Short mmCIF file of C-alpha atoms and ligand atoms in Angstrom, two decimals:
data_model
loop_
_atom_site.label_atom_id
_atom_site.label_comp_id
_atom_site.label_asym_id
_atom_site.label_seq_id
_atom_site.Cartn_x
_atom_site.Cartn_y
_atom_site.Cartn_z
CA MET A 1 38.18 -44.62 97.14
CA ARG A 2 38.79 -41.37 96.33
CA THR A 3 38.85 -40.49 92.56
CA PRO A 4 42.55 -41.81 91.91
CA HIS A 5 45.23 -39.26 90.71
CA SER A 6 45.21 -39.89 86.93
CA ALA A 7 48.54 -40.17 85.40
CA ARG A 8 50.40 -40.54 82.02
CA ASP A 9 50.77 -44.62 82.72
CA GLY A 10 46.79 -44.76 84.21
CA ALA A 11 44.95 -44.02 87.40
CA LEU A 12 46.93 -43.99 90.42
CA ALA A 13 45.04 -45.62 93.12
CA ARG A 14 46.76 -44.40 97.37
CA VAL A 15 45.75 -46.82 99.54
CA ARG A 16 46.63 -45.23 102.91
CA VAL A 17 47.61 -47.50 105.66
CA PRO A 18 47.54 -46.40 108.94
CA GLY A 19 51.00 -47.01 111.02
CA GLY A 20 52.60 -48.81 108.07
CA VAL A 21 50.48 -51.69 109.22
CA VAL A 22 49.08 -54.11 106.81
CA THR A 23 47.58 -57.63 107.40
CA ALA A 24 48.31 -60.73 105.65
CA ALA A 25 45.22 -61.06 103.65
CA GLN A 26 45.42 -57.36 102.67
CA LEU A 27 48.80 -57.63 101.06
CA THR A 28 47.35 -60.47 99.28
CA GLU A 29 44.85 -58.80 98.25
CA LEU A 30 46.91 -55.98 97.31
CA SER A 31 49.25 -58.07 95.06
CA HIS A 32 45.79 -59.77 92.70
CA VAL A 33 44.51 -56.26 92.67
CA ALA A 34 48.21 -54.77 91.04
CA THR A 35 48.31 -57.80 88.90
CA GLU A 36 44.59 -58.28 87.68
CA PHE A 37 44.42 -53.84 87.09
CA GLY A 38 47.52 -52.31 87.67
CA ASP A 39 51.16 -52.66 86.47
CA GLY A 40 51.76 -55.80 88.56
CA HIS A 41 53.62 -53.63 91.38
CA LEU A 42 53.01 -52.17 94.54
CA GLU A 43 55.04 -48.60 94.93
CA LEU A 44 55.92 -47.93 98.55
CA THR A 45 55.41 -43.91 99.34
CA SER A 46 57.34 -41.72 102.02
CA ARG A 47 54.65 -41.74 104.37
CA ALA A 48 54.66 -45.61 104.16
CA ASN A 49 51.18 -45.72 102.04
CA ILE A 50 50.75 -48.56 99.20
CA GLN A 51 50.50 -46.73 95.68
CA ILE A 52 49.17 -49.26 92.39
CA ARG A 53 49.67 -47.02 89.13
CA GLY A 54 48.34 -48.10 85.83
CA ILE A 55 45.14 -48.69 86.66
CA ALA A 56 42.52 -49.16 83.90
CA ASP A 57 39.60 -50.21 85.73
CA VAL A 58 39.28 -47.61 88.48
CA HIS A 59 35.51 -48.94 89.90
CA ALA A 60 37.01 -52.54 89.86
CA VAL A 61 39.77 -51.95 92.27
CA SER A 62 38.09 -49.19 94.71
CA GLY A 63 35.35 -52.28 95.34
CA ARG A 64 38.16 -54.71 95.53
CA LEU A 65 40.44 -52.48 98.08
CA SER A 66 37.13 -51.52 99.94
CA ALA A 67 35.88 -55.03 100.38
CA ALA A 68 39.50 -55.70 101.77
CA GLY A 69 39.02 -53.11 104.43
CA LEU A 70 41.66 -51.05 103.13
CA VAL A 71 39.02 -47.94 102.45
CA PRO A 72 36.62 -46.27 104.76
CA PRO A 73 33.56 -45.36 103.68
CA THR A 74 34.30 -41.77 105.13
CA HIS A 75 37.48 -40.14 105.79
CA GLU A 76 40.09 -41.84 103.31
CA GLN A 77 41.59 -39.06 102.36
CA VAL A 78 42.68 -37.75 105.82
CA ARG A 79 43.69 -40.82 107.37
CA ASN A 80 47.56 -40.27 107.87
CA ILE A 81 48.87 -41.93 110.67
CA ALA A 82 52.30 -42.27 111.14
CA ALA A 83 53.74 -44.23 113.66
CA SER A 84 56.97 -45.86 115.16
CA PRO A 85 57.33 -48.79 113.00
CA GLN A 86 58.78 -50.64 115.55
CA SER A 87 56.79 -50.10 118.54
CA GLY A 88 56.22 -52.60 120.58
CA ARG A 89 58.28 -54.97 119.17
CA ILE A 90 61.46 -53.11 119.52
CA GLY A 91 62.65 -50.37 122.25
CA GLY A 92 60.72 -47.15 122.58
CA ASN A 93 58.94 -46.12 125.76
CA ALA A 94 55.89 -47.06 124.91
CA ASP A 95 53.53 -49.95 122.82
CA VAL A 96 51.70 -47.36 120.21
CA ARG A 97 49.99 -49.85 118.17
CA GLU A 98 46.45 -50.07 119.63
CA HIS A 99 46.59 -46.31 119.98
CA VAL A 100 47.29 -46.63 116.17
CA SER A 101 43.78 -48.20 115.72
CA ARG A 102 42.14 -46.50 118.00
CA LEU A 103 43.04 -42.70 116.26
CA ASP A 104 42.08 -44.20 113.17
CA ARG A 105 38.73 -45.60 114.60
CA GLU A 106 37.97 -41.94 116.41
CA LEU A 107 39.34 -39.87 113.77
CA GLN A 108 36.28 -41.42 111.59
CA MET A 109 33.98 -40.83 114.58
CA ARG A 110 34.50 -37.01 113.88
CA PRO A 111 32.88 -35.67 110.64
CA GLY A 112 34.50 -32.37 110.83
CA LEU A 113 38.09 -33.65 110.15
CA GLU A 114 37.17 -34.61 107.27
CA ARG A 115 37.77 -31.54 106.06
CA LEU A 116 41.57 -31.50 106.86
CA SER A 117 43.88 -31.54 104.32
CA GLY A 118 45.05 -34.81 102.70
CA ARG A 119 48.45 -33.41 103.74
CA PHE A 120 47.78 -33.23 107.45
CA LEU A 121 49.54 -35.93 109.34
CA PHE A 122 48.76 -37.67 112.65
CA GLY A 123 52.01 -38.65 114.41
CA LEU A 124 52.15 -41.19 117.25
CA ASP A 125 56.06 -41.45 118.47
CA ASP A 126 57.00 -44.00 120.95
CA GLY A 127 59.82 -42.14 122.22
CA ARG A 128 62.32 -42.84 119.43
CA GLY A 129 61.63 -39.60 117.34
CA ASP A 130 61.02 -41.21 114.29
CA VAL A 131 58.03 -39.59 114.32
CA LEU A 132 58.50 -36.86 115.14
CA ALA A 133 61.53 -36.88 112.47
CA LEU A 134 58.79 -36.64 109.70
CA GLN A 135 57.19 -32.87 111.46
CA PRO A 136 53.69 -34.47 111.87
CA ASP A 137 51.49 -31.70 112.69
CA SER A 138 49.05 -33.23 115.58
CA ALA A 139 50.91 -36.09 117.32
CA ALA A 140 52.13 -37.03 120.59
CA VAL A 141 55.39 -38.65 122.10
CA TRP A 142 55.91 -40.92 124.77
CA HIS A 143 58.51 -40.08 127.36
CA SER A 144 57.06 -43.34 129.49
CA ALA A 145 54.87 -45.74 129.26
CA ASP A 146 51.53 -43.81 130.26
CA ARG A 147 52.66 -39.92 129.49
CA ALA A 148 53.04 -38.26 126.90
CA GLU A 149 53.90 -34.85 124.95
CA LEU A 150 51.66 -33.31 122.61
CA ILE A 151 53.54 -32.27 119.41
CA LEU A 152 51.82 -29.58 117.43
CA GLY A 153 53.89 -28.68 113.45
CA GLY A 154 56.72 -30.77 114.97
CA ILE A 155 56.74 -28.49 117.99
CA ALA A 156 57.06 -29.97 121.53
CA THR A 157 54.11 -27.98 123.30
CA GLY A 158 55.11 -28.64 126.73
CA ARG A 159 51.68 -30.47 127.42
CA PHE A 160 51.19 -33.69 128.37
CA ALA A 161 48.61 -36.00 128.66
CA HIS A 162 48.04 -39.54 130.26
CA THR A 163 48.48 -42.14 127.51
CA ASP A 164 44.76 -42.89 127.78
CA ASP A 165 43.77 -39.66 126.60
CA VAL A 166 46.40 -39.23 123.92
CA VAL A 167 44.34 -40.62 120.86
CA SER A 168 41.72 -37.83 121.81
CA ALA A 169 43.65 -34.64 122.51
CA ILE A 170 45.40 -35.45 119.07
CA LEU A 171 42.10 -35.06 117.52
CA ASP A 172 40.70 -32.06 119.89
CA ALA A 173 44.44 -30.69 118.78
CA ALA A 174 43.48 -31.30 115.10
CA GLU A 175 39.48 -29.85 115.61
CA ALA A 176 41.26 -26.82 116.95
CA PHE A 177 43.31 -26.20 114.15
CA LEU A 178 40.77 -26.59 111.29
CA ALA A 179 38.61 -23.84 113.26
CA ALA A 180 41.57 -21.35 113.63
CA ALA A 181 43.10 -22.75 109.90
CA ASP A 182 41.71 -20.01 107.34
CA GLY A 183 42.36 -22.44 104.44
CA ARG A 184 45.82 -23.55 105.27
CA TRP A 185 46.56 -26.77 105.34
CA ARG A 186 49.46 -27.89 107.75
CA MET A 187 49.69 -27.13 111.34
CA ARG A 188 53.50 -25.32 110.69
CA ASP A 189 51.46 -22.73 107.91
CA LEU A 190 50.12 -21.15 110.81
CA ASP A 191 51.28 -17.94 112.06
CA HIS A 192 52.84 -18.25 115.82
CA ALA A 193 49.81 -16.04 117.47
CA THR A 194 47.63 -18.47 115.99
CA LEU A 195 49.37 -21.50 116.80
CA GLU A 196 50.16 -20.51 120.19
CA HIS A 197 46.13 -20.02 120.79
CA VAL A 198 45.65 -23.74 119.58
CA ILE A 199 48.19 -25.28 121.90
CA GLY A 200 46.39 -22.63 124.76
CA GLN A 201 43.26 -24.87 124.00
CA LEU A 202 45.23 -28.24 124.53
CA PRO A 203 43.92 -30.92 127.11
CA GLY A 204 46.07 -32.05 129.33
CA THR A 205 48.77 -30.78 132.28
CA SER A 206 52.05 -28.70 131.62
CA GLY A 207 55.17 -30.53 132.72
CA SER A 208 59.00 -31.09 130.81
CA GLY A 209 60.60 -33.99 129.53
CA GLU A 210 64.17 -34.69 128.07
CA SER A 211 63.73 -33.13 124.18
CA VAL A 212 63.70 -36.27 121.85
CA VAL A 213 67.37 -36.53 119.63
CA TYR A 214 66.37 -39.49 116.91
CA HIS A 215 69.33 -40.71 114.63
CA ARG A 216 68.38 -42.35 111.57
CA VAL A 217 69.24 -46.45 111.72
CA PRO A 218 68.37 -48.33 108.97
CA ARG A 219 66.02 -51.10 110.13
CA ILE A 220 67.32 -53.94 107.39
CA GLY A 221 68.15 -57.21 108.33
CA TRP A 222 67.64 -59.90 111.22
CA LEU A 223 66.69 -57.89 114.37
CA GLU A 224 65.59 -59.54 117.37
CA GLN A 225 61.96 -58.48 119.14
CA SER A 226 62.09 -58.10 122.90
CA ASP A 227 59.55 -61.49 122.95
CA GLY A 228 62.13 -63.61 121.24
CA THR A 229 60.82 -63.53 117.77
CA VAL A 230 61.92 -61.99 115.10
CA MET A 231 61.62 -59.18 112.64
CA LEU A 232 63.55 -59.49 109.00
CA GLY A 233 63.75 -55.84 107.48
CA GLY A 234 64.28 -55.07 104.04
CA VAL A 235 63.73 -53.12 101.24
CA VAL A 236 63.49 -52.82 97.32
CA ALA A 237 64.58 -51.19 94.11
CA HIS A 238 62.90 -48.37 93.00
CA GLY A 239 60.38 -48.74 96.47
CA ARG A 240 58.26 -51.19 94.51
CA ILE A 241 57.39 -54.47 95.42
CA THR A 242 56.64 -56.86 92.77
CA ALA A 243 53.18 -58.23 92.57
CA GLN A 244 54.70 -61.97 93.43
CA LEU A 245 56.85 -60.89 95.87
CA ALA A 246 54.08 -58.93 97.99
CA GLU A 247 52.09 -62.40 97.33
CA PHE A 248 54.90 -64.61 98.80
CA LEU A 249 55.15 -62.04 101.50
CA GLY A 250 51.22 -62.19 102.15
CA ALA A 251 51.85 -65.89 102.56
CA VAL A 252 54.11 -65.65 105.33
CA GLY A 253 51.15 -64.86 107.23
CA THR A 254 52.03 -62.19 109.71
CA ASP A 255 51.34 -58.62 110.02
CA ILE A 256 54.23 -56.36 107.51
CA VAL A 257 55.23 -52.84 108.57
CA ILE A 258 56.02 -50.46 105.90
CA THR A 259 57.86 -47.42 107.22
CA PRO A 260 58.30 -44.11 105.43
CA ASP A 261 61.87 -44.91 104.45
CA ARG A 262 59.99 -47.33 102.50
CA GLU A 263 61.60 -50.47 104.35
CA ILE A 264 59.49 -53.72 104.35
CA LEU A 265 59.39 -55.47 108.33
CA ILE A 266 58.15 -58.80 108.45
CA THR A 267 57.52 -59.36 112.14
CA ASP A 268 56.67 -61.91 115.11
CA LEU A 269 58.35 -64.74 113.08
CA SER A 270 60.09 -67.81 114.85
CA GLU A 271 63.86 -68.17 114.06
CA GLY A 272 62.85 -71.57 111.80
CA VAL A 273 60.27 -69.45 109.32
CA ALA A 274 62.59 -66.12 109.64
CA ASP A 275 65.38 -68.06 108.28
CA THR A 276 62.96 -70.15 105.24
CA VAL A 277 61.66 -66.23 104.61
CA LEU A 278 65.36 -65.08 103.77
CA ARG A 279 66.13 -67.81 101.68
CA VAL A 280 63.16 -67.58 99.72
CA LEU A 281 62.18 -63.98 99.45
CA ALA A 282 65.97 -62.61 98.71
CA PRO A 283 66.11 -63.93 95.39
CA MET A 284 62.80 -62.55 94.73
CA GLY A 285 64.42 -59.03 95.22
CA LEU A 286 64.07 -58.48 98.65
CA ILE A 287 67.25 -56.57 99.97
CA PHE A 288 68.12 -57.73 103.76
CA ASP A 289 71.32 -56.10 103.09
CA ALA A 290 72.32 -53.25 105.57
CA ASN A 291 74.96 -51.87 103.07
CA SER A 292 72.68 -52.15 99.67
CA PRO A 293 72.20 -48.43 98.42
CA TRP A 294 68.78 -48.83 98.09
CA THR A 295 68.66 -48.40 101.61
CA HIS A 296 69.46 -45.19 101.03
CA ILE A 297 68.70 -44.38 97.22
CA SER A 298 64.89 -43.44 96.14
CA CYS A 299 63.25 -42.00 93.40
CA CYS A 300 60.01 -40.53 91.91
CA VAL A 301 58.70 -42.60 89.04
CA GLY A 302 60.17 -40.09 86.52
CA ALA A 303 59.56 -40.87 82.35
CA PRO A 304 57.40 -42.31 81.28
CA GLY A 305 54.83 -42.79 83.71
CA CYS A 306 54.98 -38.94 84.97
CA ALA A 307 53.95 -36.93 82.20
CA LYS A 308 56.19 -33.65 84.13
CA ALA A 309 59.54 -35.63 83.84
CA THR A 310 61.61 -35.35 81.04
CA ALA A 311 64.00 -37.65 82.31
CA ASP A 312 63.91 -42.02 83.38
CA VAL A 313 64.60 -41.14 86.81
CA ARG A 314 64.35 -44.92 87.94
CA THR A 315 67.14 -46.01 85.25
CA LEU A 316 69.22 -43.18 86.49
CA ALA A 317 68.73 -43.89 90.16
CA ALA A 318 69.72 -47.80 89.11
CA GLN A 319 72.63 -46.60 87.51
CA ARG A 320 73.81 -44.70 90.46
CA VAL A 321 73.22 -47.71 92.85
CA HIS A 322 74.85 -50.09 90.23
CA SER A 323 77.65 -47.35 90.30
CA LEU A 324 77.79 -48.03 94.08
CA ALA A 325 77.56 -51.56 93.94
CA GLY A 326 81.29 -53.17 95.81
CA ASP A 327 82.11 -50.20 97.16
CA ALA A 328 83.18 -51.05 101.07
CA GLU A 329 81.58 -48.28 102.66
CA PRO A 330 77.67 -48.17 102.49
CA VAL A 331 76.01 -45.17 101.09
CA ALA A 332 76.55 -42.96 104.17
CA ALA A 333 74.16 -40.03 102.75
CA ARG A 334 70.37 -40.26 102.09
CA GLU A 335 69.94 -39.54 97.93
CA HIS A 336 66.26 -38.83 96.46
CA TRP A 337 65.97 -38.61 92.66
CA VAL A 338 63.36 -37.09 90.79
CA GLY A 339 62.38 -35.65 87.46
CA CYS A 340 61.66 -31.81 88.13
CA ASP A 341 61.26 -29.35 91.44
CA ARG A 342 57.95 -30.85 92.29
CA ALA A 343 60.34 -33.26 94.37
CA CYS A 344 57.80 -35.87 94.64
CA GLY A 345 58.23 -38.63 97.41
CA SER A 346 61.10 -36.89 99.09
CA PRO A 347 62.00 -38.08 102.56
CA ALA A 348 61.16 -35.97 105.67
CA GLY A 349 64.78 -35.65 107.08
CA THR A 350 68.18 -34.36 105.86
CA HIS A 351 68.82 -35.49 102.47
CA THR A 352 70.09 -34.70 98.88
CA LEU A 353 67.87 -34.44 96.30
CA ILE A 354 69.12 -34.97 92.24
CA ILE A 355 66.72 -33.16 90.27
CA ALA A 356 67.01 -35.04 86.48
CA THR A 357 66.74 -33.06 83.55
CA PRO A 358 67.44 -34.01 79.82
CA ASP A 359 70.88 -31.82 79.74
CA GLU A 360 72.12 -32.64 83.79
CA LEU A 361 72.00 -33.80 87.26
CA VAL A 362 70.91 -30.75 89.26
CA THR A 363 71.99 -31.24 93.37
CA VAL A 364 70.25 -29.62 96.17
CA SER A 365 71.05 -30.33 99.56
CA LYS A 366 68.22 -30.24 101.53
S1 SF4 B 401 58.89 -35.36 91.12
FE1 SF4 B 401 58.23 -34.57 88.82
S2 SF4 B 401 58.74 -35.56 87.96
FE2 SF4 B 401 58.73 -36.62 89.65
S3 SF4 B 401 56.97 -37.68 89.70
FE3 SF4 B 401 56.72 -35.72 90.74
S4 SF4 B 401 55.87 -34.11 88.93
FE4 SF4 B 401 56.45 -36.39 87.89
#
């Protein structure tokens, strides 16, 4: 694990979770690590990663996470891979799940790519546009089961690859970016001519396809999978899972998918098990109600955990949620509450940013 970021409330370990997929065993281990060494919570991020705060023994945490297969020996900082969270189970033009593990594996086999910025985002969009909404740097969107268009800096390139060649094309594009980047971190930081130069080096064939438009629909509640099993989608207050809830989630025994909207998807359940999971986990704080304001309201850590904050952002966000409780109409607009204009954890799409200072709340449309 890279040297963890230090914060006022202790060290912070960020565990990158390619495609947002965490196995039951990994989640169980994370819950134990959070209990033994952290503040007893797992924090979900806007890149579908998991953070543990308040760590005193960084060395011990690093060893435990490595042993659980959550931190590879190299490339840890650049394993930023977003994928359509429901792919292969509900909707989409293709099943991108196997491409996630292949991309992660082959990324680690290209030593030069370790030099990418930790902000560089790879993306695999199964055609519904949910990953494109994150404006990934090097990505592909599947227009059909066997054909995907390459996307650079969130821009459709008009270059298409066969599904078997997509992973190598995405990695080739990242290498072409690095060769031209001249210190810039993101594909969208390139000037037009340089970006055109990178696009010109892409493999694949030119073509056209319908543009992909994404409409955010919260993935909450009881969701039918195409194979007849059930996916349960939930959120937690402040995007923080208690270690106890994480342990119970791990005990379900199926893969959990974290989404960039900080949703928690429990996959591949029989109806009977799904029913039990609902009854056991809802009282523990997992919210399965699509009308809950927590499906639309998120926040940064704020004071006292962050030295830059002057306001207790979590409490303010909770008060906002409380004020909305019982409203007949669910909150439609996405809100993100922060303690300064760094706006950590902001969602990628359109949203309202509320900056809390000691004197006032400043509202900004993004
Ligand atoms: S947005 Fe500001 S106050 Fe909030 S966590 Fe980031 S740096 Fe701290």
